[in-house]
């Protein structure tokens, strides 16, 4: 059966490495913070000017002055530091963030991503999406495999306005995991959710991909 939102976050957390500086996008990616492996040191960075974010607070202990870029309440750690959003974006644009985990509306077979707007709908702002995909060393997209109307979100070409071209290194959906060897290569199917077949994935995907699964 397809992975739940929590299981998607747990799967994405397996891509973290000790010593990484990581930026987590809005939505499912924020849940990754709950699944950092025990004993692993990972520093979470937020575009609004915080380095070293702690876990989400327990109910009743929220501090409205402590929020992430998605305006969710968070906690601080003994090593947490605060600075201007300009300095925060300087970290991102300067290539100092090892990994970004982002949500997505569409991903193309060549690694393009669209995740910041739907034409005709109100947009509060693009936030740090374009900076994150341009300045971060590795980009993982976590999203549901299909849109609400059942159409493919992993497709030959993105139809929504692009956030970045050729920047996605790994795609984790509720059905499967896809990865590229490098940013000039196509995607390989490397893992399936429990009970999901390759045929299920192909039936709900319009993008081309190569299967690396054992037959």
mmCIF file of N, CA and C in Angstrom, residues 41-173:
data_model
loop_
_atom_site.group_PDB
_atom_site.id
_atom_site.type_symbol
_atom_site.label_atom_id
_atom_site.label_comp_id
_atom_site.label_asym_id
_atom_site.label_seq_id
_atom_site.Cartn_x
_atom_site.Cartn_y
_atom_site.Cartn_z
ATOM 1 N N UNK A 41 24.104 13.786 13.964
ATOM 2 C CA UNK A 41 24.089 15.237 14.127
ATOM 3 C C UNK A 41 23.735 15.879 12.800
ATOM 4 N N UNK A 42 22.545 16.464 12.747
ATOM 5 C CA UNK A 42 22.072 17.177 11.564
ATOM 6 C C UNK A 42 21.617 18.559 12.016
ATOM 7 N N UNK A 43 22.065 19.599 11.332
ATOM 8 C CA UNK A 43 21.695 20.973 11.683
ATOM 9 C C UNK A 43 20.662 21.466 10.686
ATOM 10 N N UNK A 44 19.476 21.812 11.188
ATOM 11 C CA UNK A 44 18.393 22.291 10.334
ATOM 12 C C UNK A 44 18.446 23.802 10.201
ATOM 13 N N UNK A 45 18.324 24.277 8.962
ATOM 14 C CA UNK A 45 18.415 25.698 8.667
ATOM 15 C C UNK A 45 17.088 26.192 8.110
ATOM 16 N N UNK A 46 16.695 27.391 8.483
ATOM 17 C CA UNK A 46 15.434 27.961 8.001
ATOM 18 C C UNK A 46 15.704 29.294 7.322
ATOM 19 N N UNK A 47 14.995 29.544 6.205
ATOM 20 C CA UNK A 47 15.223 30.775 5.439
ATOM 21 C C UNK A 47 14.939 32.035 6.234
ATOM 22 N N UNK A 48 14.077 31.941 7.251
ATOM 23 C CA UNK A 48 13.737 33.152 7.992
ATOM 24 C C UNK A 48 14.764 33.514 9.059
ATOM 25 N N UNK A 49 15.900 32.789 9.091
ATOM 26 C CA UNK A 49 17.007 33.237 9.925
ATOM 27 C C UNK A 49 17.289 32.442 11.167
ATOM 28 N N UNK A 50 17.250 31.117 11.062
ATOM 29 C CA UNK A 50 17.559 30.276 12.219
ATOM 30 C C UNK A 50 18.397 29.088 11.777
ATOM 31 N N UNK A 51 19.406 28.787 12.555
ATOM 32 C CA UNK A 51 20.256 27.624 12.315
ATOM 33 C C UNK A 51 20.241 26.778 13.582
ATOM 34 N N UNK A 52 19.875 25.519 13.432
ATOM 35 C CA UNK A 52 19.789 24.641 14.586
ATOM 36 C C UNK A 52 18.385 24.572 15.138
ATOM 37 N N UNK A 53 17.407 24.286 14.282
ATOM 38 C CA UNK A 53 16.022 24.167 14.743
ATOM 39 C C UNK A 53 15.821 22.878 15.521
ATOM 40 N N UNK A 54 15.030 22.979 16.583
ATOM 41 C CA UNK A 54 14.694 21.802 17.356
ATOM 42 C C UNK A 54 13.416 21.177 16.838
ATOM 43 N N UNK A 55 12.924 20.141 17.497
ATOM 44 C CA UNK A 55 11.692 19.473 17.069
ATOM 45 C C UNK A 55 10.474 20.347 17.303
ATOM 46 N N UNK A 56 9.332 19.925 16.780
ATOM 47 C CA UNK A 56 8.089 20.658 17.019
ATOM 48 C C UNK A 56 7.767 20.606 18.512
ATOM 49 N N UNK A 57 7.198 21.670 19.063
ATOM 50 C CA UNK A 57 6.894 21.695 20.505
ATOM 51 C C UNK A 57 5.698 20.806 20.843
ATOM 52 N N UNK A 58 5.639 20.372 22.084
ATOM 53 C CA UNK A 58 4.478 19.612 22.537
ATOM 54 C C UNK A 58 3.331 20.599 22.742
ATOM 55 N N UNK A 59 2.123 20.115 22.652
ATOM 56 C CA UNK A 59 0.961 20.976 22.773
ATOM 57 C C UNK A 59 0.953 21.686 24.122
ATOM 58 N N UNK A 60 0.739 22.975 24.064
ATOM 59 C CA UNK A 60 0.700 23.782 25.277
ATOM 60 C C UNK A 60 2.006 24.480 25.584
ATOM 61 N N UNK A 61 3.081 24.112 24.874
ATOM 62 C CA UNK A 61 4.389 24.724 25.118
ATOM 63 C C UNK A 61 4.895 25.494 23.901
ATOM 64 N N UNK A 62 3.989 25.854 23.002
ATOM 65 C CA UNK A 62 4.376 26.585 21.806
ATOM 66 C C UNK A 62 4.800 28.016 22.150
ATOM 67 N N UNK A 63 5.838 28.499 21.460
ATOM 68 C CA UNK A 63 6.281 29.882 21.587
ATOM 69 C C UNK A 63 6.025 30.560 20.238
ATOM 70 N N UNK A 64 5.064 31.478 20.151
ATOM 71 C CA UNK A 64 4.718 32.095 18.866
ATOM 72 C C UNK A 64 5.853 32.882 18.231
ATOM 73 N N UNK A 65 6.894 33.195 19.008
ATOM 74 C CA UNK A 65 8.040 33.915 18.460
ATOM 75 C C UNK A 65 9.049 32.974 17.797
ATOM 76 N N UNK A 66 8.872 31.670 17.997
ATOM 77 C CA UNK A 66 9.785 30.691 17.399
ATOM 78 C C UNK A 66 9.053 29.959 16.284
ATOM 79 N N UNK A 67 9.305 30.363 15.052
ATOM 80 C CA UNK A 67 8.641 29.748 13.910
ATOM 81 C C UNK A 67 9.652 29.440 12.809
ATOM 82 N N UNK A 68 9.281 28.489 11.952
ATOM 83 C CA UNK A 68 10.103 28.201 10.786
ATOM 84 C C UNK A 68 9.599 29.013 9.597
ATOM 85 N N UNK A 69 10.152 28.760 8.420
ATOM 86 C CA UNK A 69 9.777 29.538 7.236
ATOM 87 C C UNK A 69 8.333 29.300 6.825
ATOM 88 N N UNK A 70 7.753 28.187 7.277
ATOM 89 C CA UNK A 70 6.357 27.894 6.982
ATOM 90 C C UNK A 70 5.418 28.403 8.055
ATOM 91 N N UNK A 71 5.941 29.198 8.991
ATOM 92 C CA UNK A 71 5.176 29.796 10.093
ATOM 93 C C UNK A 71 4.638 28.762 11.079
ATOM 94 N N UNK A 72 5.296 27.608 11.151
ATOM 95 C CA UNK A 72 4.953 26.602 12.162
ATOM 96 C C UNK A 72 5.805 26.854 13.399
ATOM 97 N N UNK A 73 5.227 26.649 14.575
ATOM 98 C CA UNK A 73 6.007 26.830 15.796
ATOM 99 C C UNK A 73 7.011 25.695 15.942
ATOM 100 N N UNK A 74 8.212 26.048 16.381
ATOM 101 C CA UNK A 74 9.302 25.088 16.542
ATOM 102 C C UNK A 74 9.947 25.313 17.902
ATOM 103 N N UNK A 75 11.011 24.596 18.186
ATOM 104 C CA UNK A 75 11.758 24.786 19.430
ATOM 105 C C UNK A 75 13.204 25.105 19.093
ATOM 106 N N UNK A 76 13.907 25.631 20.082
ATOM 107 C CA UNK A 76 15.322 25.919 19.900
ATOM 108 C C UNK A 76 16.160 24.897 20.656
ATOM 109 N N UNK A 77 17.424 24.827 20.286
ATOM 110 C CA UNK A 77 18.387 23.933 20.916
ATOM 111 C C UNK A 77 19.482 24.779 21.573
ATOM 112 N N UNK A 78 20.305 24.193 22.429
ATOM 113 C CA UNK A 78 21.392 24.967 23.040
ATOM 114 C C UNK A 78 22.332 25.591 22.014
ATOM 115 N N UNK A 79 22.440 24.959 20.825
ATOM 116 C CA UNK A 79 23.345 25.485 19.804
ATOM 117 C C UNK A 79 22.649 26.360 18.767
ATOM 118 N N UNK A 80 21.361 26.634 18.940
ATOM 119 C CA UNK A 80 20.624 27.420 17.952
ATOM 120 C C UNK A 80 21.185 28.840 17.840
ATOM 121 N N UNK A 81 21.140 29.380 16.615
ATOM 122 C CA UNK A 81 21.580 30.758 16.403
ATOM 123 C C UNK A 81 20.585 31.460 15.488
ATOM 124 N N UNK A 82 20.539 32.793 15.602
ATOM 125 C CA UNK A 82 19.570 33.587 14.868
ATOM 126 C C UNK A 82 20.285 34.699 14.108
ATOM 127 N N UNK A 83 19.740 35.039 12.961
ATOM 128 C CA UNK A 83 20.360 36.065 12.118
ATOM 129 C C UNK A 83 19.313 36.560 11.129
ATOM 130 N N UNK A 84 19.684 37.493 10.301
ATOM 131 C CA UNK A 84 18.736 38.060 9.338
ATOM 132 C C UNK A 84 18.445 37.066 8.215
ATOM 133 N N UNK A 85 17.304 37.254 7.567
ATOM 134 C CA UNK A 85 16.987 36.389 6.431
ATOM 135 C C UNK A 85 17.985 36.601 5.298
ATOM 136 N N UNK A 86 18.577 37.791 5.213
ATOM 137 C CA UNK A 86 19.597 38.039 4.183
ATOM 138 C C UNK A 86 20.805 37.130 4.403
ATOM 139 N N UNK A 87 21.227 36.994 5.666
ATOM 140 C CA UNK A 87 22.339 36.092 5.971
ATOM 141 C C UNK A 87 21.945 34.640 5.701
ATOM 142 N N UNK A 88 20.685 34.321 6.000
ATOM 143 C CA UNK A 88 20.200 32.966 5.773
ATOM 144 C C UNK A 88 20.250 32.609 4.292
ATOM 145 N N UNK A 89 19.811 33.532 3.448
ATOM 146 C CA UNK A 89 19.865 33.288 2.011
ATOM 147 C C UNK A 89 21.302 33.300 1.500
ATOM 148 N N UNK A 90 22.170 34.035 2.197
ATOM 149 C CA UNK A 90 23.583 33.990 1.835
ATOM 150 C C UNK A 90 24.159 32.600 2.035
ATOM 151 N N UNK A 91 23.731 31.918 3.087
ATOM 152 C CA UNK A 91 24.159 30.527 3.316
ATOM 153 C C UNK A 91 23.702 29.629 2.176
ATOM 154 N N UNK A 92 22.445 29.826 1.757
ATOM 155 C CA UNK A 92 21.885 28.992 0.703
ATOM 156 C C UNK A 92 22.565 29.270 -0.627
ATOM 157 N N UNK A 93 22.631 30.539 -0.990
ATOM 158 C CA UNK A 93 23.215 30.911 -2.282
ATOM 159 C C UNK A 93 24.708 30.634 -2.335
ATOM 160 N N UNK A 94 25.342 30.616 -1.172
ATOM 161 C CA UNK A 94 26.782 30.356 -1.130
ATOM 162 C C UNK A 94 27.145 28.892 -1.163
ATOM 163 N N UNK A 95 26.154 28.015 -1.244
ATOM 164 C CA UNK A 95 26.427 26.579 -1.344
ATOM 165 C C UNK A 95 26.789 25.924 -0.030
ATOM 166 N N UNK A 96 26.335 26.500 1.100
ATOM 167 C CA UNK A 96 26.710 25.964 2.406
ATOM 168 C C UNK A 96 25.693 24.977 2.984
ATOM 169 N N UNK A 97 24.603 24.743 2.265
ATOM 170 C CA UNK A 97 23.590 23.790 2.714
ATOM 171 C C UNK A 97 23.762 22.494 1.926
ATOM 172 N N UNK A 98 23.908 21.381 2.623
ATOM 173 C CA UNK A 98 24.182 20.095 1.972
ATOM 174 C C UNK A 98 22.975 19.489 1.276
ATOM 175 N N UNK A 99 21.815 19.683 1.859
ATOM 176 C CA UNK A 99 20.635 18.982 1.368
ATOM 177 C C UNK A 99 19.380 19.804 1.599
ATOM 178 N N UNK A 100 18.494 19.797 0.619
ATOM 179 C CA UNK A 100 17.183 20.411 0.765
ATOM 180 C C UNK A 100 16.130 19.367 0.444
ATOM 181 N N UNK A 101 15.138 19.251 1.318
ATOM 182 C CA UNK A 101 14.009 18.344 1.087
ATOM 183 C C UNK A 101 12.788 19.224 0.858
ATOM 184 N N UNK A 102 12.212 19.141 -0.340
ATOM 185 C CA UNK A 102 11.131 20.031 -0.732
ATOM 186 C C UNK A 102 9.892 19.259 -1.148
ATOM 187 N N UNK A 103 8.742 19.904 -1.038
ATOM 188 C CA UNK A 103 7.533 19.361 -1.616
ATOM 189 C C UNK A 103 7.494 19.705 -3.094
ATOM 190 N N UNK A 104 6.595 19.071 -3.833
ATOM 191 C CA UNK A 104 6.513 19.349 -5.263
ATOM 192 C C UNK A 104 5.099 19.225 -5.794
ATOM 193 N N UNK A 105 4.780 20.032 -6.788
ATOM 194 C CA UNK A 105 3.519 19.897 -7.515
ATOM 195 C C UNK A 105 3.724 19.044 -8.762
ATOM 196 N N UNK A 106 4.886 19.237 -9.405
ATOM 197 C CA UNK A 106 5.250 18.444 -10.580
ATOM 198 C C UNK A 106 6.762 18.276 -10.618
ATOM 199 N N UNK A 107 7.204 17.124 -11.119
ATOM 200 C CA UNK A 107 8.618 16.872 -11.389
ATOM 201 C C UNK A 107 8.697 16.258 -12.779
ATOM 202 N N UNK A 108 9.657 16.707 -13.582
ATOM 203 C CA UNK A 108 9.795 16.173 -14.936
ATOM 204 C C UNK A 108 10.844 15.072 -14.976
ATOM 205 N N UNK A 109 10.846 14.309 -16.062
ATOM 206 C CA UNK A 109 11.796 13.214 -16.226
ATOM 207 C C UNK A 109 13.228 13.704 -16.368
ATOM 208 N N UNK A 110 13.415 15.006 -16.613
ATOM 209 C CA UNK A 110 14.760 15.575 -16.695
ATOM 210 C C UNK A 110 15.159 16.298 -15.411
ATOM 211 N N UNK A 111 14.344 16.170 -14.360
ATOM 212 C CA UNK A 111 14.710 16.748 -13.075
ATOM 213 C C UNK A 111 14.245 18.154 -12.832
ATOM 214 N N UNK A 112 13.360 18.671 -13.681
ATOM 215 C CA UNK A 112 12.773 19.988 -13.418
ATOM 216 C C UNK A 112 11.767 19.861 -12.275
ATOM 217 N N UNK A 113 11.554 20.953 -11.568
ATOM 218 C CA UNK A 113 10.563 20.959 -10.488
ATOM 219 C C UNK A 113 9.688 22.196 -10.587
ATOM 220 N N UNK A 114 8.397 22.011 -10.354
ATOM 221 C CA UNK A 114 7.439 23.109 -10.216
ATOM 222 C C UNK A 114 6.797 22.943 -8.850
ATOM 223 N N UNK A 115 6.981 23.914 -7.983
ATOM 224 C CA UNK A 115 6.416 23.771 -6.627
ATOM 225 C C UNK A 115 6.033 25.077 -5.954
ATOM 226 N N UNK A 116 5.958 26.176 -6.721
ATOM 227 C CA UNK A 116 5.714 27.426 -6.011
ATOM 228 C C UNK A 116 4.410 28.130 -6.366
ATOM 229 N N UNK A 117 3.782 27.782 -7.503
ATOM 230 C CA UNK A 117 2.524 28.455 -7.807
ATOM 231 C C UNK A 117 1.684 27.676 -8.803
ATOM 232 N N UNK A 118 0.368 27.909 -8.707
ATOM 233 C CA UNK A 118 -0.586 27.418 -9.698
ATOM 234 C C UNK A 118 -1.219 28.655 -10.320
ATOM 235 N N UNK A 119 -1.085 28.843 -11.637
ATOM 236 C CA UNK A 119 -1.657 30.044 -12.273
ATOM 237 C C UNK A 119 -3.139 30.225 -11.945
ATOM 238 N N UNK A 120 -3.505 31.446 -11.585
ATOM 239 C CA UNK A 120 -4.892 31.743 -11.277
ATOM 240 C C UNK A 120 -5.230 31.628 -9.808
ATOM 241 N N UNK A 121 -4.334 31.024 -9.031
ATOM 242 C CA UNK A 121 -4.572 30.898 -7.595
ATOM 243 C C UNK A 121 -3.700 31.886 -6.842
ATOM 244 N N UNK A 122 -4.173 32.320 -5.680
ATOM 245 C CA UNK A 122 -3.434 33.303 -4.901
ATOM 246 C C UNK A 122 -2.101 32.730 -4.439
ATOM 247 N N UNK A 123 -1.061 33.519 -4.606
ATOM 248 C CA UNK A 123 0.280 33.127 -4.177
ATOM 249 C C UNK A 123 0.801 34.180 -3.213
ATOM 250 N N UNK A 124 1.150 33.780 -2.010
ATOM 251 C CA UNK A 124 1.659 34.734 -1.021
ATOM 252 C C UNK A 124 3.084 35.168 -1.362
ATOM 253 N N UNK A 125 3.788 34.339 -2.102
ATOM 254 C CA UNK A 125 5.169 34.635 -2.479
ATOM 255 C C UNK A 125 5.889 33.344 -2.756
ATOM 256 N N UNK A 126 6.962 33.430 -3.503
ATOM 257 C CA UNK A 126 7.678 32.204 -3.846
ATOM 258 C C UNK A 126 8.580 31.728 -2.709
ATOM 259 N N UNK A 127 8.795 32.560 -1.714
ATOM 260 C CA UNK A 127 9.655 32.146 -0.606
ATOM 261 C C UNK A 127 11.067 31.867 -1.086
ATOM 262 N N UNK A 128 11.672 30.827 -0.518
ATOM 263 C CA UNK A 128 13.055 30.531 -0.868
ATOM 264 C C UNK A 128 13.205 29.408 -1.872
ATOM 265 N N UNK A 129 12.101 28.996 -2.507
ATOM 266 C CA UNK A 129 12.131 27.817 -3.369
ATOM 267 C C UNK A 129 13.200 27.882 -4.454
ATOM 268 N N UNK A 130 13.252 28.975 -5.189
ATOM 269 C CA UNK A 130 14.193 29.052 -6.300
ATOM 270 C C UNK A 130 15.635 29.112 -5.816
ATOM 271 N N UNK A 131 15.861 29.801 -4.716
ATOM 272 C CA UNK A 131 17.213 29.853 -4.160
ATOM 273 C C UNK A 131 17.655 28.471 -3.683
ATOM 274 N N UNK A 132 16.726 27.734 -3.073
ATOM 275 C CA UNK A 132 17.061 26.420 -2.533
ATOM 276 C C UNK A 132 17.454 25.439 -3.629
ATOM 277 N N UNK A 133 16.716 25.424 -4.733
ATOM 278 C CA UNK A 133 17.053 24.451 -5.778
ATOM 279 C C UNK A 133 18.292 24.865 -6.563
ATOM 280 N N UNK A 134 18.602 26.170 -6.543
ATOM 281 C CA UNK A 134 19.777 26.652 -7.277
ATOM 282 C C UNK A 134 21.057 26.587 -6.458
ATOM 283 N N UNK A 135 20.933 26.764 -5.122
ATOM 284 C CA UNK A 135 22.136 26.903 -4.317
ATOM 285 C C UNK A 135 22.509 25.722 -3.454
ATOM 286 N N UNK A 136 21.601 24.743 -3.321
ATOM 287 C CA UNK A 136 21.862 23.602 -2.433
ATOM 288 C C UNK A 136 22.475 22.445 -3.216
ATOM 289 N N UNK A 137 23.392 21.740 -2.583
ATOM 290 C CA UNK A 137 24.165 20.704 -3.270
ATOM 291 C C UNK A 137 23.321 19.512 -3.728
ATOM 292 N N UNK A 138 22.317 19.118 -2.932
ATOM 293 C CA UNK A 138 21.488 17.966 -3.278
ATOM 294 C C UNK A 138 20.033 18.292 -2.959
ATOM 295 N N UNK A 139 19.153 17.981 -3.899
ATOM 296 C CA UNK A 139 17.740 18.305 -3.749
ATOM 297 C C UNK A 139 16.901 17.032 -3.826
ATOM 298 N N UNK A 140 16.098 16.813 -2.789
ATOM 299 C CA UNK A 140 15.168 15.687 -2.756
ATOM 300 C C UNK A 140 13.756 16.247 -2.740
ATOM 301 N N UNK A 141 12.899 15.725 -3.600
ATOM 302 C CA UNK A 141 11.496 16.143 -3.635
ATOM 303 C C UNK A 141 10.638 15.020 -3.061
ATOM 304 N N UNK A 142 9.755 15.387 -2.153
ATOM 305 C CA UNK A 142 8.823 14.437 -1.539
ATOM 306 C C UNK A 142 7.412 14.892 -1.897
ATOM 307 N N UNK A 143 6.632 14.022 -2.536
ATOM 308 C CA UNK A 143 5.279 14.411 -2.936
ATOM 309 C C UNK A 143 4.414 13.178 -3.175
ATOM 310 N N UNK A 144 3.114 13.394 -3.257
ATOM 311 C CA UNK A 144 2.210 12.320 -3.644
ATOM 312 C C UNK A 144 2.413 12.040 -5.120
ATOM 313 N N UNK A 145 2.261 10.771 -5.512
ATOM 314 C CA UNK A 145 2.574 10.381 -6.878
ATOM 315 C C UNK A 145 1.587 10.954 -7.885
ATOM 316 N N UNK A 146 0.336 11.068 -7.489
ATOM 317 C CA UNK A 146 -0.714 11.531 -8.405
ATOM 318 C C UNK A 146 -1.426 12.753 -7.857
ATOM 319 N N UNK A 147 -1.947 13.571 -8.751
ATOM 320 C CA UNK A 147 -2.751 14.725 -8.362
ATOM 321 C C UNK A 147 -4.128 14.252 -7.895
ATOM 322 N N UNK A 148 -4.905 15.148 -7.345
ATOM 323 C CA UNK A 148 -6.224 14.780 -6.826
ATOM 324 C C UNK A 148 -7.136 14.211 -7.903
ATOM 325 N N UNK A 149 -6.945 14.660 -9.150
ATOM 326 C CA UNK A 149 -7.784 14.146 -10.237
ATOM 327 C C UNK A 149 -7.224 12.861 -10.843
ATOM 328 N N UNK A 150 -6.168 12.335 -10.227
ATOM 329 C CA UNK A 150 -5.580 11.086 -10.692
ATOM 330 C C UNK A 150 -4.505 11.248 -11.752
ATOM 331 N N UNK A 151 -4.267 12.464 -12.219
ATOM 332 C CA UNK A 151 -3.258 12.692 -13.251
ATOM 333 C C UNK A 151 -1.847 12.580 -12.674
ATOM 334 N N UNK A 152 -0.899 12.325 -13.554
ATOM 335 C CA UNK A 152 0.496 12.131 -13.138
ATOM 336 C C UNK A 152 1.142 13.450 -12.722
ATOM 337 N N UNK A 153 1.927 13.388 -11.662
ATOM 338 C CA UNK A 153 2.718 14.542 -11.235
ATOM 339 C C UNK A 153 4.184 14.375 -11.610
ATOM 340 N N UNK A 154 4.581 13.126 -11.899
ATOM 341 C CA UNK A 154 5.921 12.830 -12.423
ATOM 342 C C UNK A 154 5.721 12.618 -13.915
ATOM 343 N N UNK A 155 6.132 13.593 -14.708
ATOM 344 C CA UNK A 155 5.716 13.636 -16.112
ATOM 345 C C UNK A 155 6.882 14.022 -17.034
ATOM 346 N N UNK A 156 6.704 13.898 -18.343
ATOM 347 C CA UNK A 156 7.795 14.242 -19.271
ATOM 348 C C UNK A 156 8.257 15.686 -19.137
ATOM 349 N N UNK A 157 7.299 16.602 -18.962
ATOM 350 C CA UNK A 157 7.624 18.021 -18.864
ATOM 351 C C UNK A 157 6.659 18.684 -17.890
ATOM 352 N N UNK A 158 7.171 19.544 -17.034
ATOM 353 C CA UNK A 158 6.315 20.270 -16.102
ATOM 354 C C UNK A 158 5.435 21.253 -16.866
ATOM 355 N N UNK A 159 4.179 21.331 -16.493
ATOM 356 C CA UNK A 159 3.256 22.256 -17.116
ATOM 357 C C UNK A 159 3.062 23.515 -16.275
ATOM 358 N N UNK A 160 3.316 23.422 -14.998
ATOM 359 C CA UNK A 160 3.235 24.590 -14.119
ATOM 360 C C UNK A 160 4.527 25.394 -14.208
ATOM 361 N N UNK A 161 4.505 26.664 -13.776
ATOM 362 C CA UNK A 161 5.728 27.484 -13.805
ATOM 363 C C UNK A 161 6.863 26.818 -13.032
ATOM 364 N N UNK A 162 8.039 26.766 -13.656
ATOM 365 C CA UNK A 162 9.179 26.077 -13.048
ATOM 366 C C UNK A 162 9.756 26.832 -11.857
ATOM 367 N N UNK A 163 10.214 26.038 -10.907
ATOM 368 C CA UNK A 163 11.013 26.550 -9.800
ATOM 369 C C UNK A 163 12.490 26.431 -10.157
ATOM 370 N N UNK A 164 12.845 25.324 -10.804
ATOM 371 C CA UNK A 164 14.222 25.097 -11.227
ATOM 372 C C UNK A 164 14.270 24.033 -12.304
ATOM 373 N N UNK A 165 15.284 24.105 -13.165
ATOM 374 C CA UNK A 165 15.430 23.154 -14.273
ATOM 375 C C UNK A 165 16.577 22.187 -14.003
ATOM 376 N N UNK A 166 16.282 20.905 -14.083
ATOM 377 C CA UNK A 166 17.314 19.873 -13.958
ATOM 378 C C UNK A 166 17.964 19.773 -12.600
ATOM 379 N N UNK A 167 17.253 20.135 -11.531
ATOM 380 C CA UNK A 167 17.878 20.249 -10.214
ATOM 381 C C UNK A 167 17.522 19.119 -9.244
ATOM 382 N N UNK A 168 16.541 18.288 -9.578
ATOM 383 C CA UNK A 168 16.084 17.253 -8.647
ATOM 384 C C UNK A 168 16.997 16.025 -8.736
ATOM 385 N N UNK A 169 17.558 15.626 -7.594
ATOM 386 C CA UNK A 169 18.444 14.459 -7.542
ATOM 387 C C UNK A 169 17.697 13.183 -7.158
ATOM 388 N N UNK A 170 16.684 13.323 -6.325
ATOM 389 C CA UNK A 170 15.894 12.174 -5.880
ATOM 390 C C UNK A 170 14.443 12.583 -5.743
ATOM 391 N N UNK A 171 13.544 11.675 -6.133
ATOM 392 C CA UNK A 171 12.109 11.897 -5.993
ATOM 393 C C UNK A 171 11.532 10.756 -5.163
ATOM 394 N N UNK A 172 10.879 11.126 -4.064
ATOM 395 C CA UNK A 172 10.232 10.139 -3.198
ATOM 396 C C UNK A 172 8.740 10.418 -3.230
ATOM 397 N N UNK A 173 7.958 9.464 -3.727
ATOM 398 C CA UNK A 173 6.504 9.611 -3.742
ATOM 399 C C UNK A 173 5.897 8.561 -2.821
#
